Coordinates of C-alpha atoms in Angstrom, one line a residue:
M9 CA 44.7 -18.1 226.5
Y10 CA 43.9 -16.3 229.1
R11 CA 47.1 -14.0 229.2
T12 CA 46.7 -12.7 225.4
I13 CA 43.1 -11.8 226.6
N14 CA 44.0 -9.7 229.5
I15 CA 47.1 -7.9 227.3
L16 CA 44.4 -6.8 224.6
L17 CA 41.8 -6.0 227.0
Y18 CA 44.6 -3.9 228.5
T19 CA 45.9 -2.1 225.2
L20 CA 42.0 -1.7 224.2
I21 CA 40.7 -0.4 227.2
L22 CA 43.4 0.7 229.8
C23 CA 45.6 2.2 227.9
P24 CA 43.6 5.2 226.3
V25 CA 42.7 5.5 229.7
M26 CA 46.1 6.1 231.4
L27 CA 47.1 8.7 228.7
M28 CA 44.1 10.4 229.6
A29 CA 45.4 10.5 233.3
Q30 CA 48.6 10.9 232.3
V31 CA 47.9 14.3 230.1
T32 CA 45.2 14.9 232.5
S33 CA 48.7 15.5 235.0
V34 CA 50.5 17.0 232.7
Q35 CA 48.6 20.3 232.1
T36 CA 48.1 20.2 235.7
L37 CA 51.2 20.5 237.0
E38 CA 52.1 23.2 234.6
K39 CA 49.7 25.6 235.7
H40 CA 51.2 24.9 239.1
I41 CA 54.4 25.7 237.5
E42 CA 53.1 28.6 236.0
T43 CA 51.1 29.8 239.2
Y44 CA 54.5 29.4 241.2
R45 CA 57.1 31.3 239.0
A46 CA 54.7 33.9 239.1
L47 CA 54.4 34.8 243.0
P48 CA 57.5 35.4 245.2
I49 CA 59.3 33.4 247.6
T50 CA 57.7 34.0 250.8
A51 CA 53.7 33.8 249.1
L52 CA 55.0 31.0 247.3
T53 CA 55.9 28.9 250.7
K54 CA 52.5 29.7 251.9
H55 CA 50.4 28.5 248.8
Y56 CA 52.5 25.9 248.9
L57 CA 51.7 24.2 252.1
E58 CA 47.8 25.8 251.5
T59 CA 48.4 23.2 248.4
P60 CA 46.6 19.3 249.9
Q61 CA 47.0 17.7 246.2
D62 CA 49.6 15.6 245.0
K63 CA 52.6 16.9 247.6
Q64 CA 54.9 14.4 245.7
A65 CA 55.0 16.0 242.5
L66 CA 54.2 19.3 243.9
H67 CA 56.9 19.1 245.7
I68 CA 59.2 18.4 243.1
I69 CA 57.9 21.4 241.7
Y70 CA 58.5 23.8 244.1
N71 CA 61.9 23.6 245.1
V72 CA 62.6 23.9 241.0
V73 CA 60.4 27.0 241.3
L74 CA 62.0 28.3 244.7
A75 CA 65.9 27.2 243.0
E76 CA 65.5 29.5 240.2
K77 CA 64.4 31.9 242.0
Y78 CA 66.8 31.4 244.3
A79 CA 69.6 31.7 240.9
A80 CA 67.8 35.0 239.8
Q81 CA 68.2 36.9 242.8
T82 CA 71.8 36.2 243.5
D83 CA 72.7 36.3 239.2
A84 CA 75.5 33.3 240.2
L85 CA 75.6 29.6 241.3
N86 CA 74.5 29.6 245.2
A87 CA 73.7 26.9 248.4
Q88 CA 70.4 27.6 248.5
S89 CA 69.4 27.5 244.7
T90 CA 72.4 24.3 244.4
A91 CA 70.3 22.9 247.4
H92 CA 66.7 22.9 245.9
Y93 CA 67.7 21.3 242.7
Q94 CA 68.7 19.0 245.1
E95 CA 66.1 17.8 246.9
A96 CA 64.2 18.2 243.6
I97 CA 66.5 15.2 241.9
Q98 CA 66.2 12.6 245.3
A99 CA 62.0 12.7 245.5
L100 CA 62.3 11.6 241.8
D101 CA 63.2 8.2 242.5
K102 CA 60.1 8.1 244.7
L103 CA 57.5 9.1 241.9
D104 CA 57.1 7.6 237.8
N105 CA 56.6 10.0 235.9
P106 CA 58.9 10.7 233.2
A107 CA 57.7 14.1 231.4
L108 CA 58.3 15.3 234.9
S109 CA 61.6 13.8 235.9
I110 CA 63.1 15.8 232.2
W111 CA 61.5 19.0 233.2
V112 CA 63.5 18.9 236.6
N113 CA 66.8 17.7 235.1
T114 CA 66.4 19.8 232.2
S115 CA 65.8 22.7 234.8
C116 CA 68.8 22.0 237.1
G117 CA 71.0 20.8 234.3
F118 CA 70.5 24.7 232.5
Y119 CA 71.1 26.4 235.8
Y120 CA 74.8 24.7 235.5
Y121 CA 74.6 25.1 232.3
T122 CA 74.1 28.8 233.0
Y123 CA 76.5 29.2 235.3
S124 CA 79.3 27.8 233.0
E125 CA 79.3 25.3 234.8
L126 CA 78.9 22.4 231.8
A127 CA 80.4 19.4 233.4
K128 CA 78.4 19.3 236.2
A129 CA 75.2 20.2 234.1
Y130 CA 76.4 17.2 231.2
N131 CA 74.7 14.2 233.6
Y132 CA 71.8 16.2 234.3
F133 CA 70.8 17.0 229.9
L134 CA 72.4 13.5 229.5
K135 CA 69.3 11.2 231.6
S136 CA 66.5 14.0 229.8
S137 CA 67.7 13.1 226.6
F138 CA 67.7 9.7 227.0
Q139 CA 64.6 9.7 228.1
L140 CA 63.0 12.9 225.1
R141 CA 63.7 10.4 222.7
E142 CA 60.5 8.1 224.5
V143 CA 58.5 11.0 225.4
P144 CA 56.4 12.6 222.8
S145 CA 55.4 16.5 223.3
N146 CA 52.0 16.0 223.6
N147 CA 53.0 14.1 226.7
L148 CA 55.6 16.7 227.6
L149 CA 55.7 18.9 230.9
R150 CA 56.5 22.4 229.6
P151 CA 58.3 21.2 226.1
T152 CA 59.0 23.8 224.6
E153 CA 60.9 25.1 227.4
V154 CA 62.4 21.5 227.7
Y155 CA 63.3 21.1 223.9
L156 CA 65.2 24.7 224.0
R157 CA 67.1 24.5 226.8
N158 CA 68.3 21.0 225.0
A159 CA 69.4 23.1 222.2
Y160 CA 71.4 25.5 224.1
F161 CA 74.2 22.8 225.9
F162 CA 74.2 20.1 223.2
G163 CA 74.6 23.3 220.7
N164 CA 77.1 24.5 223.6
I165 CA 79.0 21.4 223.2
N166 CA 79.8 21.5 219.9
E167 CA 76.3 19.0 218.8
P168 CA 74.8 21.4 216.3
E169 CA 72.7 18.4 214.5
M170 CA 71.0 17.3 218.0
A171 CA 69.9 20.7 219.2
I172 CA 68.9 21.9 215.6
S173 CA 66.4 18.5 215.9
Y174 CA 65.2 19.8 219.5
L175 CA 65.1 23.1 217.8
E176 CA 62.9 21.7 214.6
A177 CA 60.6 19.9 217.6
A178 CA 59.7 23.0 220.0
K179 CA 59.5 25.4 215.9
K180 CA 56.4 23.1 215.7
I181 CA 54.1 23.4 218.8
T182 CA 55.2 27.1 218.9
P183 CA 53.3 29.9 217.6
K184 CA 54.9 31.8 214.9
K185 CA 53.8 35.1 216.5
S186 CA 56.1 35.0 219.6
K187 CA 58.7 35.9 221.2
T188 CA 59.7 32.5 221.6
Y189 CA 59.2 31.4 217.8
A190 CA 61.6 34.2 217.8
E191 CA 63.6 32.6 219.7
I192 CA 63.9 29.8 217.6
L193 CA 64.3 30.8 214.7
F194 CA 67.4 33.0 215.7
S195 CA 68.9 29.5 217.7
L196 CA 67.8 27.8 214.7
G197 CA 70.0 30.3 212.9
Y198 CA 73.2 30.1 215.6
H199 CA 73.6 26.6 214.7
H200 CA 73.9 26.2 211.6
A201 CA 76.2 28.6 211.5
L202 CA 78.1 26.4 213.8
L203 CA 77.5 24.1 210.9
N204 CA 78.9 26.4 208.2
K205 CA 75.7 26.9 206.8
T206 CA 75.9 30.9 206.1
N207 CA 72.9 30.7 203.9
L208 CA 70.8 29.3 205.7
A209 CA 72.0 30.5 209.2
E210 CA 71.5 34.5 207.0
E211 CA 68.0 33.1 206.2
Y212 CA 66.8 32.8 210.0
Y213 CA 68.3 35.5 211.2
T214 CA 66.8 37.6 208.8
K215 CA 63.1 35.7 210.0
A216 CA 63.6 35.8 213.6
K217 CA 64.2 39.8 213.2
C218 CA 61.6 40.3 211.1
I219 CA 58.6 38.6 213.1
A220 CA 60.7 39.9 216.5
Q221 CA 60.7 43.3 215.1
E222 CA 56.6 42.9 214.6
I223 CA 56.5 42.1 217.9
G224 CA 58.7 44.3 219.3
D225 CA 60.9 41.8 220.3
D226 CA 63.7 44.8 220.6
V227 CA 65.8 42.7 222.3
R228 CA 66.1 39.7 219.7
K229 CA 65.7 41.7 217.2
A230 CA 69.1 43.3 218.4
K231 CA 70.2 40.1 219.1
A232 CA 70.3 38.8 215.5
L233 CA 71.8 41.9 214.2
G234 CA 74.6 41.5 215.7
E235 CA 74.6 37.8 214.1
L236 CA 74.0 39.1 210.4
A237 CA 77.0 41.0 211.5
I238 CA 78.7 38.2 211.4
I239 CA 77.7 36.7 208.2
A240 CA 78.1 39.9 207.1
I241 CA 82.6 40.3 208.0
E242 CA 82.5 37.0 206.9
K243 CA 81.3 38.3 203.4
K244 CA 84.3 41.1 203.5
E245 CA 81.0 44.1 204.1
L246 CA 82.9 45.0 206.8
T247 CA 80.4 48.8 206.3
T248 CA 77.7 47.2 207.0
A249 CA 79.1 44.8 210.0
E250 CA 79.5 47.9 211.6
E251 CA 76.3 49.7 211.0
L252 CA 74.6 46.5 211.7
L253 CA 76.8 46.3 215.6
L254 CA 76.5 49.6 216.1
E255 CA 72.9 49.2 216.1
D256 CA 73.7 46.4 217.9
I257 CA 74.8 48.1 221.1
K258 CA 72.3 51.0 221.0
I259 CA 69.3 48.7 220.7
S260 CA 70.9 46.6 224.1
K261 CA 71.2 49.7 226.2
K262 CA 68.2 50.8 225.4
E263 CA 66.2 47.6 227.1
G264 CA 68.8 47.4 229.5
D265 CA 70.3 44.7 228.5
Y266 CA 74.1 44.7 229.0
R267 CA 74.8 40.8 228.8
N268 CA 74.1 40.7 224.4
S269 CA 75.3 44.9 224.3
M270 CA 78.5 43.6 226.2
Y271 CA 78.8 40.4 223.0
A272 CA 78.3 43.1 220.1
Q273 CA 81.4 45.5 221.9
I274 CA 83.1 42.1 221.6
L275 CA 82.6 41.7 218.3
L276 CA 82.9 45.3 217.2
S277 CA 86.3 45.9 218.5
E278 CA 87.7 43.2 216.8
L279 CA 85.9 44.7 214.0
Y280 CA 87.9 47.8 214.9
L281 CA 91.2 46.7 215.7
K282 CA 90.9 45.2 211.9
Q283 CA 91.1 48.4 210.4
Q284 CA 93.7 49.4 213.0
K285 CA 90.7 51.8 214.8
L286 CA 92.9 52.0 217.8
E287 CA 90.3 54.4 219.6
K288 CA 87.3 53.2 218.8
A289 CA 88.3 49.5 219.6
K290 CA 89.6 51.1 223.6
Q291 CA 86.7 52.4 224.1
N292 CA 84.3 48.9 223.2
I293 CA 87.3 47.2 225.2
A294 CA 86.2 48.9 228.1
E295 CA 82.5 49.2 228.5
A296 CA 82.4 44.9 227.6
E297 CA 85.3 44.2 229.6
A298 CA 82.5 46.4 232.9
Y299 CA 80.1 44.6 232.6
A300 CA 82.3 40.8 232.2
K301 CA 84.0 41.3 235.6
S302 CA 81.2 42.0 237.2
K303 CA 79.6 39.0 236.0
N304 CA 81.6 35.6 238.2
Y305 CA 80.3 33.6 235.2
L306 CA 81.9 35.6 232.2
K307 CA 85.0 34.3 232.0
G308 CA 84.8 33.4 228.4
F309 CA 84.1 36.2 227.3
E310 CA 86.6 38.2 229.7
K311 CA 89.4 35.7 228.3
E312 CA 88.2 37.5 224.8
I313 CA 88.8 40.5 225.8
I314 CA 92.3 39.9 227.6
E315 CA 92.4 38.6 224.2
H316 CA 91.8 42.3 222.1
K317 CA 93.7 44.2 225.2
I318 CA 96.8 42.3 223.9
Q319 CA 96.3 42.6 220.5
L320 CA 95.4 46.0 221.0
A321 CA 99.0 46.9 223.4
A322 CA 101.2 45.6 220.7
L323 CA 99.4 47.7 217.9
E324 CA 100.3 50.6 220.3
G325 CA 103.8 49.0 220.7
D326 CA 102.5 49.1 224.4
T327 CA 104.6 46.1 225.8
L328 CA 103.9 46.4 230.1
T329 CA 100.2 46.6 229.7
E330 CA 100.9 43.4 227.2
L331 CA 103.0 41.4 229.3
T332 CA 100.0 42.4 231.7
N333 CA 97.7 40.9 229.9
H334 CA 99.1 37.9 229.3
R335 CA 99.7 37.6 233.0
A336 CA 95.3 38.3 233.3
L337 CA 94.7 35.7 231.1
D338 CA 97.2 33.2 232.0
E339 CA 94.6 33.6 235.5
I340 CA 91.8 33.6 233.7
Y341 CA 92.2 30.4 231.9
K342 CA 92.4 28.5 235.5
H343 CA 89.3 29.5 236.3
L344 CA 88.0 28.0 232.6
A345 CA 90.0 24.6 233.1
V346 CA 87.7 23.8 235.6
T347 CA 84.6 25.7 234.4
D348 CA 83.7 26.2 230.2
G349 CA 87.2 23.6 229.6
E350 CA 85.7 21.1 231.2
E351 CA 83.8 21.4 227.4
V352 CA 86.3 19.0 226.4
I353 CA 86.7 16.3 228.7
V354 CA 82.4 15.9 228.2
K355 CA 83.0 15.6 225.2
I356 CA 85.7 12.8 225.4
N357 CA 84.3 10.5 227.8
Q358 CA 80.2 11.5 225.8
N359 CA 80.3 7.4 224.7
L360 CA 81.2 5.3 227.6
Q361 CA 78.8 7.9 229.7
N362 CA 75.5 6.9 227.1
Q363 CA 76.7 3.3 227.3
N364 CA 76.7 3.2 231.4
F365 CA 73.1 5.4 231.2
A366 CA 72.2 2.7 229.6
L367 CA 73.0 0.1 231.8
Q368 CA 71.8 1.8 234.7
L369 CA 68.3 1.5 232.3
A370 CA 68.9 -2.1 231.4
A371 CA 69.4 -3.5 235.2
K372 CA 66.6 -0.8 236.9
Q373 CA 63.7 -3.0 234.4
A374 CA 65.4 -6.0 234.6
K375 CA 64.6 -4.5 238.8
L376 CA 61.3 -3.7 237.9
E377 CA 60.3 -7.3 235.7
K378 CA 62.2 -9.7 239.4
A379 CA 59.6 -7.4 241.3
K380 CA 57.1 -7.6 239.8
L381 CA 57.9 -11.8 239.7
L382 CA 57.5 -11.5 243.6
R383 CA 53.7 -10.8 243.9
I384 CA 53.1 -14.2 241.7
T385 CA 51.5 -16.9 242.8
L386 CA 54.0 -19.9 243.5
I387 CA 53.6 -21.9 240.3
V388 CA 53.3 -18.7 237.6
F389 CA 56.4 -17.7 239.4
C390 CA 58.0 -20.5 237.7
S391 CA 57.2 -20.0 235.0
L392 CA 58.1 -16.5 235.0
L393 CA 61.4 -17.4 236.6
F394 CA 62.7 -19.7 233.7
I395 CA 61.9 -15.9 231.9
V396 CA 64.0 -14.0 234.2
C397 CA 66.9 -16.7 232.9
V398 CA 65.9 -15.6 228.8
L399 CA 66.2 -12.5 229.6
A400 CA 69.1 -11.6 231.9
I401 CA 70.4 -14.6 228.5
I402 CA 69.9 -11.7 226.1
L403 CA 70.4 -8.8 228.0
Y404 CA 74.3 -9.9 228.5
N405 CA 74.0 -10.3 224.7
R406 CA 72.5 -6.8 224.4
K407 CA 75.6 -5.5 226.3
L408 CA 78.2 -7.5 223.7
K409 CA 75.6 -5.6 220.9
L410 CA 75.8 -2.0 222.5
Q411 CA 79.7 -2.8 223.1
E412 CA 79.8 -3.6 219.0
T413 CA 77.6 -1.2 217.8
T414 CA 80.0 1.8 220.1
Y415 CA 82.5 0.1 219.3
Q416 CA 81.5 0.0 215.5
R417 CA 79.7 3.9 215.7
N418 CA 83.6 4.5 217.4
V419 CA 85.0 4.4 213.8
L420 CA 83.1 5.2 211.6
S421 CA 82.7 8.9 213.4
F422 CA 86.2 8.7 213.0
R423 CA 86.4 7.5 209.5
L424 CA 83.4 10.4 208.3
E425 CA 86.4 13.0 210.2
K426 CA 88.9 11.9 208.1
S427 CA 87.0 11.4 204.6
A428 CA 85.4 15.1 205.5
S429 CA 88.7 16.8 206.3
E430 CA 89.7 14.5 203.0
K431 CA 86.9 15.8 200.8
R432 CA 86.8 19.7 202.6
L433 CA 90.7 19.8 200.7
E434 CA 89.7 18.3 197.1
E435 CA 87.4 20.7 197.4
T436 CA 89.8 23.5 197.9
H437 CA 91.9 22.2 194.9
K438 CA 95.3 21.6 196.8
T439 CA 95.6 24.8 198.2
L440 CA 98.5 25.4 200.8
K441 CA 96.0 27.1 202.6
S442 CA 93.6 24.0 202.8
Y443 CA 96.6 21.8 203.2
K444 CA 97.8 23.3 206.6
R445 CA 94.5 22.9 207.3
Y446 CA 94.0 19.2 206.5
L447 CA 97.5 19.0 208.3
Q448 CA 96.2 20.2 211.9
E449 CA 92.9 18.1 210.5
K450 CA 94.3 15.1 210.9
N451 CA 96.4 15.6 214.2
E452 CA 93.8 16.4 216.4
Q453 CA 92.1 13.2 214.5
V454 CA 95.1 11.5 215.2
A455 CA 95.0 12.7 218.8
K456 CA 91.6 11.7 219.3
L457 CA 92.3 7.9 217.9
E458 CA 94.8 7.8 220.4
V459 CA 93.0 8.4 223.3
Q460 CA 90.4 6.0 222.2
I461 CA 92.5 3.7 221.3
E462 CA 93.9 4.2 225.2
K463 CA 90.5 4.1 226.2
I464 CA 89.3 0.9 224.9
G465 CA 92.1 -1.3 225.6
K466 CA 91.0 0.0 229.5
S467 CA 87.4 -1.2 229.1
P468 CA 84.9 -4.0 228.7
S469 CA 85.6 -3.8 225.1
K470 CA 88.6 -4.2 224.1
Y471 CA 88.5 -7.5 222.9
L472 CA 86.2 -5.5 219.9
E473 CA 89.6 -3.8 219.2
R474 CA 92.2 -6.5 219.7
K475 CA 89.8 -8.7 217.0
N476 CA 89.3 -6.1 214.6
K477 CA 91.9 -3.6 214.7
L478 CA 90.0 -1.2 213.2
L479 CA 91.0 1.9 215.5
R480 CA 95.0 1.0 215.2
Q481 CA 94.5 0.2 211.1
L482 CA 92.5 3.9 210.9
L483 CA 95.6 5.6 212.3
E484 CA 97.7 4.3 210.3
E485 CA 95.9 5.0 207.8
H486 CA 96.4 8.9 208.9
L487 CA 100.0 8.4 208.0
M488 CA 101.3 10.3 204.7
T489 CA 101.7 7.7 201.8
D490 CA 104.0 8.4 199.2
E491 CA 101.4 9.6 196.7
N492 CA 99.2 12.6 199.4
W493 CA 103.3 13.4 199.6
Y494 CA 104.3 14.3 196.8
A495 CA 101.0 16.3 195.8
F496 CA 101.4 18.7 199.3
K497 CA 104.7 18.5 198.0
E498 CA 104.1 19.9 194.2
A499 CA 101.3 22.3 196.7
F500 CA 103.9 23.9 198.9
I501 CA 106.7 24.1 195.4
K502 CA 103.7 25.8 193.9
E503 CA 102.9 28.9 196.4
Q504 CA 106.0 28.7 198.1
S505 CA 108.6 28.6 195.3
D506 CA 111.2 30.7 196.5
F507 CA 110.8 29.6 199.4
Y508 CA 111.6 26.1 198.1
L509 CA 115.3 27.1 195.9
N510 CA 116.7 29.2 198.8
L511 CA 116.2 26.1 200.7
K512 CA 117.5 23.8 198.1
Q513 CA 120.5 26.6 197.2
Q514 CA 120.8 25.9 201.2
L515 CA 121.0 22.6 201.9
P516 CA 121.9 21.2 199.7
D517 CA 122.1 16.9 199.0
L518 CA 119.2 17.7 201.2
T519 CA 117.8 13.4 201.0
E520 CA 114.4 13.3 200.7
S521 CA 113.3 12.1 204.5
H522 CA 114.6 15.6 205.7
L523 CA 112.6 17.9 203.6
R524 CA 109.9 16.5 204.2
I525 CA 110.7 17.3 207.7
V526 CA 111.6 20.4 206.6
I527 CA 108.7 21.7 204.4
L528 CA 106.7 20.6 207.7
Q529 CA 108.4 22.5 209.9
K530 CA 107.8 25.2 207.5
M531 CA 103.9 24.7 207.7
E532 CA 104.3 25.3 211.4
L533 CA 104.3 22.0 212.3
N534 CA 105.9 20.7 215.8
N535 CA 108.2 17.3 216.4
I536 CA 105.0 15.3 217.6
E537 CA 102.1 16.5 214.6
I538 CA 105.3 16.3 212.4
A539 CA 106.2 13.0 213.7
N540 CA 101.7 12.1 213.3
I541 CA 101.5 12.4 209.6
L542 CA 105.3 10.8 209.7
G543 CA 104.7 7.6 210.9
V544 CA 107.8 8.0 213.4
T545 CA 108.5 9.3 216.7
P546 CA 109.0 13.1 217.6
A547 CA 112.6 11.8 219.3
A548 CA 113.5 10.5 216.2
V549 CA 112.2 13.7 214.7
K550 CA 114.0 16.1 216.8
K551 CA 117.1 14.5 216.0
A552 CA 116.9 13.9 212.6
K553 CA 116.1 18.2 213.3
Q554 CA 120.2 17.6 214.9
R555 CA 121.8 16.3 212.2
L556 CA 120.3 19.4 209.9
R557 CA 121.7 22.1 212.2
K558 CA 124.9 20.1 213.0
K559 CA 124.9 19.6 208.2
Y560 CA 123.9 22.5 207.7
N561 CA 124.3 25.0 210.5
E562 CA 123.1 28.3 210.4
S563 CA 122.5 27.4 207.2
Y564 CA 119.1 25.3 208.3
D565 CA 117.6 27.6 211.2
A566 CA 118.2 30.8 208.6
L567 CA 115.4 29.3 207.5
F568 CA 112.2 30.0 210.0

């Protein structure tokens, strides 16, 4: 009874007081951030040293802002920024301030994200995203900034739905006639475009352009024009696309946003290559390349530029230049393998990291509970010790439940991917083009499944797959059934009738199993992909092809 009364008093009296204190603290810290960001480095250090109150929080903010300023000076990853960010992260352990923790982790993650170090950025954004679930926007430190930066990162690792949720949260708290609001609308358009919602994306881009034009944000207007040009290209409105991109480039150069003009010139050169306007393509490629090479973190764009140069050289019949650019492209790929290329690795390990992080939070909570127990009298301690034992059982059951939930979520995710592929195939009336995409997606899904099966076999959750065998069952469902084969075969014959008739003439007495291999090879599938579809080993596919060559000699190779 006494404990119940205490809880009620805490809820009615102390909670509102603490909430008011937290809001006041956030407002105070925001003022310090604004003040620090407005000062040059020397004045910032002096101002920090002369500020007496709340040194722990200010020390963290000081290091973050100082890191931002060094990064802005060098426009690159640098030892000073990295050291200051790490000092801020380490100092967070001494404070129980979720709002500050979210802002610091987001800032640190955004630093690595800006300079294409996605793997290093991931852990910081993972922490901030977990905490964002628990803290409402009115208790956040610089909420719009936090939401936008998290949206950019998660959108960049192919999580557009998550990005959109952050953008919608930012949209609710941002004044409509502002640069930030135009930026949010633009980003909503970009992420809806990733989800193939072209009409909705176009609507957001147009709104962003109108607001940007109204408030004089020419850079945002230029960026919106560039994205609208991409949509125009998809609609085959090439003249409109060219006009939009030229306007984008003109405004971007005028405003000094050379990164955006580079991006637009890459798009424009691609358009000119499609139209065989080689001189115009060459000019835009050269300008874009000059800027991309000036920034070490723009290797992803440099890769696109070199790919365009290879295409240009091929169109001009310049074999030597084409070969030189292929070599340069190989070097770019080596660089991306440890920067932007980490994106794939991050996505594969995402579920495991989520689970580990949740368990770490649970362990930390248990540690805090234990610390509280030590401060109580012996009698109360004995009573609470019993509760701790119960909690230990609950945590263990929770761990098992978490493993089960993660396992079922993975199975559901793979099943949804499979269903989505099959739905797209049905919606496209089973054309050969749609079948080709369907087979490619099927192979990608099989590869992911095999990785997941191998991963779960090495994890504490392996008993779930041994018991349920849902992943293995789903893998078997990806095999092509007789019904699916005959539907695919019918579509193939319909669209490749000449090839099929020639096939029957050149390879008489061809068995149905060999026919499947020949047709799938015609669809440009390799041995591994064919094996995944047919449920055999790549060695079996290779051996079957050898038999076909031996039996039909040159007639077999002449088909491809």
